[in-house]
């Protein structure tokens, strides 16, 4: 009996083939539930994958603090020891904002195409290639330090290349997770899983911060190596769809007899896990945006991600500006925003599961984020403990809705009942929602660069609070519908 393959993969990964041979070789392994083993390996691998993606995005925010700094009080024989041309000019914030936007606009535009491509290719190879190229792009920024490159054109080109390569990540990991994890407790599972974003930010910050004051080129090269190695792990072990390993031919006969019914139930009982994906027609862009809720959540994410990415790209710089901390200390302190984001994403998933109201959960957290942002800007300079507490609180409330929309909500909409069991909308819906959010992510850091330069950082925080208000307003119709359904 030939193995049934999914629409997104063409072969069992080489590492899995080796594991299958080991299972069949030793009789004591026959009682291992392979389906659960593969399922949770997907959970772990996709977690590592997107943590690596985010770790490779973070170094630029850390290195900004040394590309331009006050060096006038110290004599040094090397003219480039402190500032790095072309970022040694008075308009350095505008240049940094241009770099951020080059990456993020390239990411946002390419994301709309990436999801469509992901529906027609081998997801495992798609992710592997994307991660190797993303690691290369990240390292190329660091090569500027090694090879003494000062061309703004080079830096912008690297950022655009990196932004395009990074779009391979989100459609790939969400599709793999959606294929393996059904609707039960999806918010909680995805809430925990989505902590990869914050964990990745923390890893990237710590790695970059370790080298920022000695050799900032390594601040990019080391995270670049991390994502490349993670991509190789995916190539060897990532099982994108249950049907890739549950077709039957690779299973030992003793194992087949014990679990055939279980596998059949898992793969045929849910349209997400159907092994007949290759017979389904991919849902186009127009069909995806017609799914109820896609437009509202996409536009909400535009503003939610605007706020989150402004912190992602500017928080270490703001902490250094508003305090006496060194660049590495500012980088370390900024990680508490992401620590709060971990708990915020999990809390959002739990509340969404408990009450079945994703829009209401997002709206409440977005509302509470407004006073938390105001308070952080007001009190962050009082002492380090207040700074940490307010950072963690703001991180939880800012990242909670963002995490919920990009994971559980996207997976839910990608398998909406209006699709009649067609699982091939998942990548497209994910790319539409995340792509729209990514446009906001591109706008936020750019606005922060120009507003902070002309009006100060307090005005930046007012801009962020206003963005949260707009995000809430865009969810109004969905919130009303969820409240109405209660009665």
mmCIF file of N, CA, C and O in Angstrom, residues 212-292:
data_model
loop_
_atom_site.group_PDB
_atom_site.id
_atom_site.type_symbol
_atom_site.label_atom_id
_atom_site.label_comp_id
_atom_site.label_asym_id
_atom_site.label_seq_id
_atom_site.Cartn_x
_atom_site.Cartn_y
_atom_site.Cartn_z
ATOM 1 N N UNK A 212 27.940 43.460 21.314
ATOM 2 C CA UNK A 212 27.678 44.795 20.789
ATOM 3 C C UNK A 212 28.769 45.799 21.141
ATOM 4 O O UNK A 212 29.055 46.711 20.359
ATOM 5 N N UNK A 213 29.403 45.655 22.281
ATOM 6 C CA UNK A 213 30.413 46.633 22.695
ATOM 7 C C UNK A 213 31.837 46.211 22.321
ATOM 8 O O UNK A 213 32.778 46.977 22.529
ATOM 9 N N UNK A 214 31.995 45.016 21.765
ATOM 10 C CA UNK A 214 33.331 44.559 21.374
ATOM 11 C C UNK A 214 33.460 44.387 19.860
ATOM 12 O O UNK A 214 34.400 44.868 19.243
ATOM 13 N N UNK A 215 32.484 43.689 19.262
ATOM 14 C CA UNK A 215 32.498 43.475 17.808
ATOM 15 C C UNK A 215 31.068 43.280 17.354
ATOM 16 O O UNK A 215 30.549 42.163 17.343
ATOM 17 N N UNK A 216 30.407 44.389 16.974
ATOM 18 C CA UNK A 216 28.981 44.296 16.668
ATOM 19 C C UNK A 216 28.684 43.463 15.419
ATOM 20 O O UNK A 216 27.548 43.047 15.199
ATOM 21 N N UNK A 217 29.699 43.175 14.618
ATOM 22 C CA UNK A 217 29.476 42.291 13.472
ATOM 23 C C UNK A 217 29.013 40.907 13.912
ATOM 24 O O UNK A 217 28.139 40.293 13.289
ATOM 25 N N UNK A 218 29.586 40.427 15.019
ATOM 26 C CA UNK A 218 29.181 39.127 15.554
ATOM 27 C C UNK A 218 27.761 39.159 16.112
ATOM 28 O O UNK A 218 27.118 38.113 16.250
ATOM 29 N N UNK A 219 27.268 40.348 16.442
ATOM 30 C CA UNK A 219 25.889 40.474 16.916
ATOM 31 C C UNK A 219 24.895 40.031 15.848
ATOM 32 O O UNK A 219 23.757 39.657 16.158
ATOM 33 N N UNK A 220 25.309 40.079 14.593
ATOM 34 C CA UNK A 220 24.469 39.609 13.484
ATOM 35 C C UNK A 220 24.859 38.203 13.027
ATOM 36 O O UNK A 220 23.990 37.392 12.695
ATOM 37 N N UNK A 221 26.146 37.921 13.004
ATOM 38 C CA UNK A 221 26.612 36.649 12.451
ATOM 39 C C UNK A 221 26.186 35.467 13.317
ATOM 40 O O UNK A 221 25.759 34.419 12.796
ATOM 41 N N UNK A 222 26.270 35.600 14.637
ATOM 42 C CA UNK A 222 25.911 34.480 15.518
ATOM 43 C C UNK A 222 24.413 34.133 15.416
ATOM 44 O O UNK A 222 24.061 32.954 15.253
ATOM 45 N N UNK A 223 23.476 35.112 15.495
ATOM 46 C CA UNK A 223 22.065 34.770 15.259
ATOM 47 C C UNK A 223 21.829 34.221 13.853
ATOM 48 O O UNK A 223 20.943 33.386 13.649
ATOM 49 N N UNK A 224 22.632 34.677 12.872
ATOM 50 C CA UNK A 224 22.507 34.143 11.519
ATOM 51 C C UNK A 224 22.843 32.664 11.464
ATOM 52 O O UNK A 224 22.162 31.874 10.795
ATOM 53 N N UNK A 225 23.894 32.266 12.171
ATOM 54 C CA UNK A 225 24.258 30.849 12.237
ATOM 55 C C UNK A 225 23.173 30.040 12.946
ATOM 56 O O UNK A 225 22.847 28.916 12.551
ATOM 57 N N UNK A 226 22.582 30.614 13.981
ATOM 58 C CA UNK A 226 21.522 29.951 14.737
ATOM 59 C C UNK A 226 20.341 29.581 13.838
ATOM 60 O O UNK A 226 19.839 28.447 13.874
ATOM 61 N N UNK A 227 19.913 30.500 12.992
ATOM 62 C CA UNK A 227 18.743 30.216 12.144
ATOM 63 C C UNK A 227 19.101 29.231 11.033
ATOM 64 O O UNK A 227 18.277 28.402 10.637
ATOM 65 N N UNK A 228 20.335 29.269 10.540
ATOM 66 C CA UNK A 228 20.753 28.313 9.509
ATOM 67 C C UNK A 228 20.753 26.893 10.070
ATOM 68 O O UNK A 228 20.249 25.955 9.436
ATOM 69 N N UNK A 229 21.308 26.709 11.265
ATOM 70 C CA UNK A 229 21.326 25.390 11.907
ATOM 71 C C UNK A 229 19.900 24.895 12.160
ATOM 72 O O UNK A 229 19.583 23.710 11.959
ATOM 73 N N UNK A 230 19.017 25.808 12.585
ATOM 74 C CA UNK A 230 17.609 25.439 12.818
ATOM 75 C C UNK A 230 16.943 25.003 11.522
ATOM 76 O O UNK A 230 16.113 24.081 11.516
ATOM 77 N N UNK A 231 17.291 25.641 10.423
ATOM 78 C CA UNK A 231 16.742 25.259 9.123
ATOM 79 C C UNK A 231 17.153 23.852 8.723
ATOM 80 O O UNK A 231 16.353 23.086 8.171
ATOM 81 N N UNK A 232 18.391 23.485 9.014
ATOM 82 C CA UNK A 232 18.865 22.129 8.718
ATOM 83 C C UNK A 232 18.110 21.099 9.555
ATOM 84 O O UNK A 232 17.775 20.010 9.071
ATOM 85 N N UNK A 233 17.815 21.439 10.816
ATOM 86 C CA UNK A 233 17.012 20.548 11.661
ATOM 87 C C UNK A 233 15.638 20.308 11.046
ATOM 88 O O UNK A 233 15.123 19.178 11.052
ATOM 89 N N UNK A 234 15.023 21.353 10.523
ATOM 90 C CA UNK A 234 13.724 21.204 9.863
ATOM 91 C C UNK A 234 13.821 20.279 8.663
ATOM 92 O O UNK A 234 12.949 19.431 8.440
ATOM 93 N N UNK A 235 14.857 20.459 7.877
ATOM 94 C CA UNK A 235 15.028 19.625 6.691
ATOM 95 C C UNK A 235 15.093 18.150 7.064
ATOM 96 O O UNK A 235 14.549 17.282 6.370
ATOM 97 N N UNK A 236 15.729 17.850 8.173
ATOM 98 C CA UNK A 236 15.936 16.466 8.578
ATOM 99 C C UNK A 236 14.750 15.852 9.303
ATOM 100 O O UNK A 236 14.514 14.637 9.195
ATOM 101 N N UNK A 237 13.963 16.674 10.047
ATOM 102 C CA UNK A 237 12.995 16.078 10.969
ATOM 103 C C UNK A 237 11.565 16.616 10.890
ATOM 104 O O UNK A 237 10.676 16.003 11.483
ATOM 105 N N UNK A 238 11.292 17.702 10.221
ATOM 106 C CA UNK A 238 9.946 18.285 10.267
ATOM 107 C C UNK A 238 8.952 17.485 9.433
ATOM 108 O O UNK A 238 9.118 17.341 8.206
ATOM 109 N N UNK A 239 7.916 16.977 10.084
ATOM 110 C CA UNK A 239 6.820 16.271 9.409
ATOM 111 C C UNK A 239 5.657 17.251 9.292
ATOM 112 O O UNK A 239 4.960 17.514 10.269
ATOM 113 N N UNK A 240 5.432 17.779 8.117
ATOM 114 C CA UNK A 240 4.476 18.866 7.943
ATOM 115 C C UNK A 240 3.039 18.400 8.081
ATOM 116 O O UNK A 240 2.188 19.111 8.603
ATOM 117 N N UNK A 241 2.736 17.177 7.626
ATOM 118 C CA UNK A 241 1.348 16.713 7.595
ATOM 119 C C UNK A 241 1.270 15.277 8.104
ATOM 120 O O UNK A 241 2.155 14.462 7.812
ATOM 121 N N UNK A 242 0.237 14.927 8.887
ATOM 122 C CA UNK A 242 0.111 13.553 9.407
ATOM 123 C C UNK A 242 0.158 12.480 8.334
ATOM 124 O O UNK A 242 0.686 11.396 8.563
ATOM 125 N N UNK A 243 -0.395 12.759 7.171
ATOM 126 C CA UNK A 243 -0.438 11.739 6.127
ATOM 127 C C UNK A 243 0.939 11.388 5.591
ATOM 128 O O UNK A 243 1.114 10.362 4.940
ATOM 129 N N UNK A 244 1.940 12.219 5.867
ATOM 130 C CA UNK A 244 3.293 11.925 5.403
ATOM 131 C C UNK A 244 3.902 10.734 6.134
ATOM 132 O O UNK A 244 4.802 10.074 5.617
ATOM 133 N N UNK A 245 3.436 10.465 7.350
ATOM 134 C CA UNK A 245 3.974 9.349 8.124
ATOM 135 C C UNK A 245 2.899 8.354 8.525
ATOM 136 O O UNK A 245 3.207 7.292 9.069
ATOM 137 N N UNK A 246 1.644 8.657 8.250
ATOM 138 C CA UNK A 246 0.546 7.776 8.652
ATOM 139 C C UNK A 246 -0.060 7.026 7.469
ATOM 140 O O UNK A 246 -1.151 6.497 7.555
ATOM 141 N N UNK A 247 0.668 7.015 6.358
ATOM 142 C CA UNK A 247 0.130 6.331 5.185
ATOM 143 C C UNK A 247 0.086 4.834 5.335
ATOM 144 O O UNK A 247 -0.733 4.168 4.731
ATOM 145 N N UNK A 248 1.019 4.278 6.130
ATOM 146 C CA UNK A 248 0.940 2.853 6.431
ATOM 147 C C UNK A 248 2.117 2.031 5.963
ATOM 148 O O UNK A 248 2.482 1.069 6.604
ATOM 149 N N UNK A 249 2.750 2.358 4.816
ATOM 150 C CA UNK A 249 3.769 1.462 4.271
ATOM 151 C C UNK A 249 5.030 1.427 5.106
ATOM 152 O O UNK A 249 5.738 0.420 5.127
ATOM 153 N N UNK A 250 5.337 2.509 5.803
ATOM 154 C CA UNK A 250 6.563 2.553 6.576
ATOM 155 C C UNK A 250 6.410 1.941 7.961
ATOM 156 O O UNK A 250 7.377 1.741 8.659
ATOM 157 N N UNK A 251 5.183 1.667 8.370
ATOM 158 C CA UNK A 251 4.954 1.151 9.712
ATOM 159 C C UNK A 251 5.174 -0.354 9.759
ATOM 160 O O UNK A 251 4.765 -1.102 8.871
ATOM 161 N N UNK A 252 5.784 -0.816 10.797
ATOM 162 C CA UNK A 252 5.915 -2.243 11.046
ATOM 163 C C UNK A 252 4.527 -2.860 11.197
ATOM 164 O O UNK A 252 3.628 -2.256 11.746
ATOM 165 N N UNK A 253 4.363 -4.076 10.707
ATOM 166 C CA UNK A 253 3.031 -4.678 10.702
ATOM 167 C C UNK A 253 2.435 -4.753 12.093
ATOM 168 O O UNK A 253 1.241 -4.512 12.284
ATOM 169 N N UNK A 254 3.251 -5.066 13.101
ATOM 170 C CA UNK A 254 2.735 -5.136 14.467
ATOM 171 C C UNK A 254 2.217 -3.781 14.923
ATOM 172 O O UNK A 254 1.244 -3.679 15.652
ATOM 173 N N UNK A 255 2.907 -2.725 14.492
ATOM 174 C CA UNK A 255 2.509 -1.389 14.890
ATOM 175 C C UNK A 255 1.234 -0.979 14.179
ATOM 176 O O UNK A 255 0.360 -0.334 14.733
ATOM 177 N N UNK A 256 1.131 -1.369 12.883
ATOM 178 C CA UNK A 256 -0.061 -1.008 12.110
ATOM 179 C C UNK A 256 -1.314 -1.568 12.763
ATOM 180 O O UNK A 256 -2.322 -0.882 12.894
ATOM 181 N N UNK A 257 -1.243 -2.821 13.159
ATOM 182 C CA UNK A 257 -2.428 -3.462 13.716
ATOM 183 C C UNK A 257 -2.897 -2.766 14.971
ATOM 184 O O UNK A 257 -4.095 -2.691 15.250
ATOM 185 N N UNK A 258 -1.964 -2.221 15.755
ATOM 186 C CA UNK A 258 -2.327 -1.607 17.026
ATOM 187 C C UNK A 258 -2.856 -0.207 16.894
ATOM 188 O O UNK A 258 -3.539 0.275 17.783
ATOM 189 N N UNK A 259 -2.523 0.489 15.759
ATOM 190 C CA UNK A 259 -2.872 1.916 15.726
ATOM 191 C C UNK A 259 -3.576 2.348 14.450
ATOM 192 O O UNK A 259 -3.760 3.521 14.211
ATOM 193 N N UNK A 260 -3.953 1.400 13.594
ATOM 194 C CA UNK A 260 -4.552 1.785 12.325
ATOM 195 C C UNK A 260 -5.818 2.602 12.536
ATOM 196 O O UNK A 260 -6.045 3.607 11.879
ATOM 197 N N UNK A 261 -6.655 2.152 13.473
ATOM 198 C CA UNK A 261 -7.900 2.872 13.718
ATOM 199 C C UNK A 261 -7.630 4.253 14.276
ATOM 200 O O UNK A 261 -8.314 5.218 13.928
ATOM 201 N N UNK A 262 -6.623 4.338 15.164
ATOM 202 C CA UNK A 262 -6.299 5.624 15.772
ATOM 203 C C UNK A 262 -5.830 6.619 14.704
ATOM 204 O O UNK A 262 -6.255 7.767 14.682
ATOM 205 N N UNK A 263 -4.975 6.149 13.813
ATOM 206 C CA UNK A 263 -4.462 7.013 12.764
ATOM 207 C C UNK A 263 -5.578 7.459 11.843
ATOM 208 O O UNK A 263 -5.667 8.617 11.444
ATOM 209 N N UNK A 264 -6.459 6.500 11.512
ATOM 210 C CA UNK A 264 -7.571 6.830 10.625
ATOM 211 C C UNK A 264 -8.447 7.896 11.242
ATOM 212 O O UNK A 264 -8.867 8.844 10.582
ATOM 213 N N UNK A 265 -8.713 7.755 12.537
ATOM 214 C CA UNK A 265 -9.555 8.737 13.228
ATOM 215 C C UNK A 265 -8.892 10.105 13.224
ATOM 216 O O UNK A 265 -9.536 11.123 12.995
ATOM 217 N N UNK A 266 -7.569 10.125 13.473
ATOM 218 C CA UNK A 266 -6.881 11.403 13.584
ATOM 219 C C UNK A 266 -6.798 12.101 12.245
ATOM 220 O O UNK A 266 -6.826 13.315 12.169
ATOM 221 N N UNK A 267 -6.638 11.328 11.151
ATOM 222 C CA UNK A 267 -6.437 11.956 9.856
ATOM 223 C C UNK A 267 -7.721 12.179 9.078
ATOM 224 O O UNK A 267 -7.784 13.059 8.237
ATOM 225 N N UNK A 268 -8.746 11.377 9.366
ATOM 226 C CA UNK A 268 -9.984 11.526 8.621
ATOM 227 C C UNK A 268 -11.076 12.225 9.414
ATOM 228 O O UNK A 268 -12.046 12.701 8.863
ATOM 229 N N UNK A 269 -10.905 12.320 10.720
ATOM 230 C CA UNK A 269 -11.951 12.888 11.550
ATOM 231 C C UNK A 269 -12.013 14.396 11.518
ATOM 232 O O UNK A 269 -12.960 14.989 11.991
ATOM 233 N N UNK A 270 -10.999 15.029 10.995
ATOM 234 C CA UNK A 270 -10.968 16.483 10.953
ATOM 235 C C UNK A 270 -10.563 16.937 9.570
ATOM 236 O O UNK A 270 -9.637 16.394 8.975
ATOM 237 N N UNK A 271 -11.255 17.934 9.001
ATOM 238 C CA UNK A 271 -10.883 18.407 7.684
ATOM 239 C C UNK A 271 -9.471 18.974 7.643
ATOM 240 O O UNK A 271 -8.836 18.987 6.601
ATOM 241 N N UNK A 272 -8.958 19.441 8.791
ATOM 242 C CA UNK A 272 -7.605 19.992 8.807
ATOM 243 C C UNK A 272 -6.598 18.887 8.525
ATOM 244 O O UNK A 272 -5.585 19.100 7.877
ATOM 245 N N UNK A 273 -6.894 17.681 9.017
ATOM 246 C CA UNK A 273 -5.925 16.604 8.955
ATOM 247 C C UNK A 273 -6.205 15.630 7.824
ATOM 248 O O UNK A 273 -5.653 14.546 7.794
ATOM 249 N N UNK A 274 -7.050 15.999 6.904
ATOM 250 C CA UNK A 274 -7.397 15.086 5.822
ATOM 251 C C UNK A 274 -6.191 14.705 4.988
ATOM 252 O O UNK A 274 -5.422 15.555 4.568
ATOM 253 N N UNK A 275 -5.984 13.400 4.717
ATOM 254 C CA UNK A 275 -4.841 12.977 3.921
ATOM 255 C C UNK A 275 -5.041 13.201 2.437
ATOM 256 O O UNK A 275 -4.179 12.860 1.653
ATOM 257 N N UNK A 276 -6.168 13.741 2.063
ATOM 258 C CA UNK A 276 -6.470 13.921 0.647
ATOM 259 C C UNK A 276 -6.255 15.353 0.211
ATOM 260 O O UNK A 276 -6.920 15.846 -0.693
ATOM 261 N N UNK A 277 -5.317 16.056 0.884
ATOM 262 C CA UNK A 277 -5.073 17.461 0.578
ATOM 263 C C UNK A 277 -4.671 17.691 -0.853
ATOM 264 O O UNK A 277 -4.921 18.734 -1.426
ATOM 265 N N UNK A 278 -4.021 16.673 -1.487
ATOM 266 C CA UNK A 278 -3.542 16.872 -2.841
ATOM 267 C C UNK A 278 -4.672 17.006 -3.828
ATOM 268 O O UNK A 278 -4.487 17.476 -4.930
ATOM 269 N N UNK A 279 -5.892 16.564 -3.464
ATOM 270 C CA UNK A 279 -7.027 16.651 -4.360
ATOM 271 C C UNK A 279 -7.787 17.960 -4.189
ATOM 272 O O UNK A 279 -8.730 18.230 -4.925
ATOM 273 N N UNK A 280 -7.387 18.771 -3.215
ATOM 274 C CA UNK A 280 -8.095 20.007 -2.960
ATOM 275 C C UNK A 280 -7.500 21.147 -3.764
ATOM 276 O O UNK A 280 -6.292 21.206 -3.985
ATOM 277 N N UNK A 281 -8.329 22.053 -4.185
ATOM 278 C CA UNK A 281 -7.898 23.222 -4.941
ATOM 279 C C UNK A 281 -7.532 24.339 -3.977
ATOM 280 O O UNK A 281 -8.253 24.623 -3.034
ATOM 281 N N UNK A 282 -6.370 24.945 -4.207
ATOM 282 C CA UNK A 282 -5.923 26.029 -3.338
ATOM 283 C C UNK A 282 -6.909 27.189 -3.381
ATOM 284 O O UNK A 282 -7.438 27.540 -4.429
ATOM 285 N N UNK A 283 -7.166 27.778 -2.208
ATOM 286 C CA UNK A 283 -8.069 28.928 -2.119
ATOM 287 C C UNK A 283 -7.291 30.187 -2.472
ATOM 288 O O UNK A 283 -6.220 30.436 -1.924
ATOM 289 N N UNK A 284 -7.806 30.975 -3.390
ATOM 290 C CA UNK A 284 -7.110 32.181 -3.828
ATOM 291 C C UNK A 284 -7.249 33.332 -2.843
ATOM 292 O O UNK A 284 -7.914 33.234 -1.816
ATOM 293 N N UNK A 285 -6.626 34.446 -3.208
ATOM 294 C CA UNK A 285 -6.621 35.627 -2.357
ATOM 295 C C UNK A 285 -8.033 36.150 -2.123
ATOM 296 O O UNK A 285 -8.417 36.435 -0.979
ATOM 297 N N UNK A 286 -8.819 36.249 -3.179
ATOM 298 C CA UNK A 286 -10.193 36.780 -3.064
ATOM 299 C C UNK A 286 -11.051 35.873 -2.192
ATOM 300 O O UNK A 286 -11.817 36.329 -1.341
ATOM 301 N N UNK A 287 -10.906 34.568 -2.405
ATOM 302 C CA UNK A 287 -11.677 33.632 -1.595
ATOM 303 C C UNK A 287 -11.313 33.714 -0.127
ATOM 304 O O UNK A 287 -12.176 33.594 0.752
ATOM 305 N N UNK A 288 -10.035 33.960 0.151
ATOM 306 C CA UNK A 288 -9.582 34.020 1.542
ATOM 307 C C UNK A 288 -10.112 35.261 2.263
ATOM 308 O O UNK A 288 -10.524 35.187 3.422
ATOM 309 N N UNK A 289 -10.106 36.416 1.583
ATOM 310 C CA UNK A 289 -10.567 37.634 2.262
ATOM 311 C C UNK A 289 -12.080 37.662 2.438
ATOM 312 O O UNK A 289 -12.602 38.465 3.204
ATOM 313 N N UNK A 290 -12.790 36.767 1.750
ATOM 314 C CA UNK A 290 -14.241 36.684 1.926
ATOM 315 C C UNK A 290 -14.622 35.902 3.181
ATOM 316 O O UNK A 290 -15.782 35.926 3.597
ATOM 317 N N UNK A 291 -13.646 35.203 3.776
ATOM 318 C CA UNK A 291 -13.935 34.449 4.993
ATOM 319 C C UNK A 291 -14.295 35.437 6.102
ATOM 320 O O UNK A 291 -13.550 36.398 6.340
ATOM 321 N N UNK A 292 -15.420 35.270 6.779
ATOM 322 C CA UNK A 292 -15.843 36.223 7.812
ATOM 323 C C UNK A 292 -14.786 36.428 8.894
ATOM 324 O O UNK A 292 -14.302 35.466 9.490
#
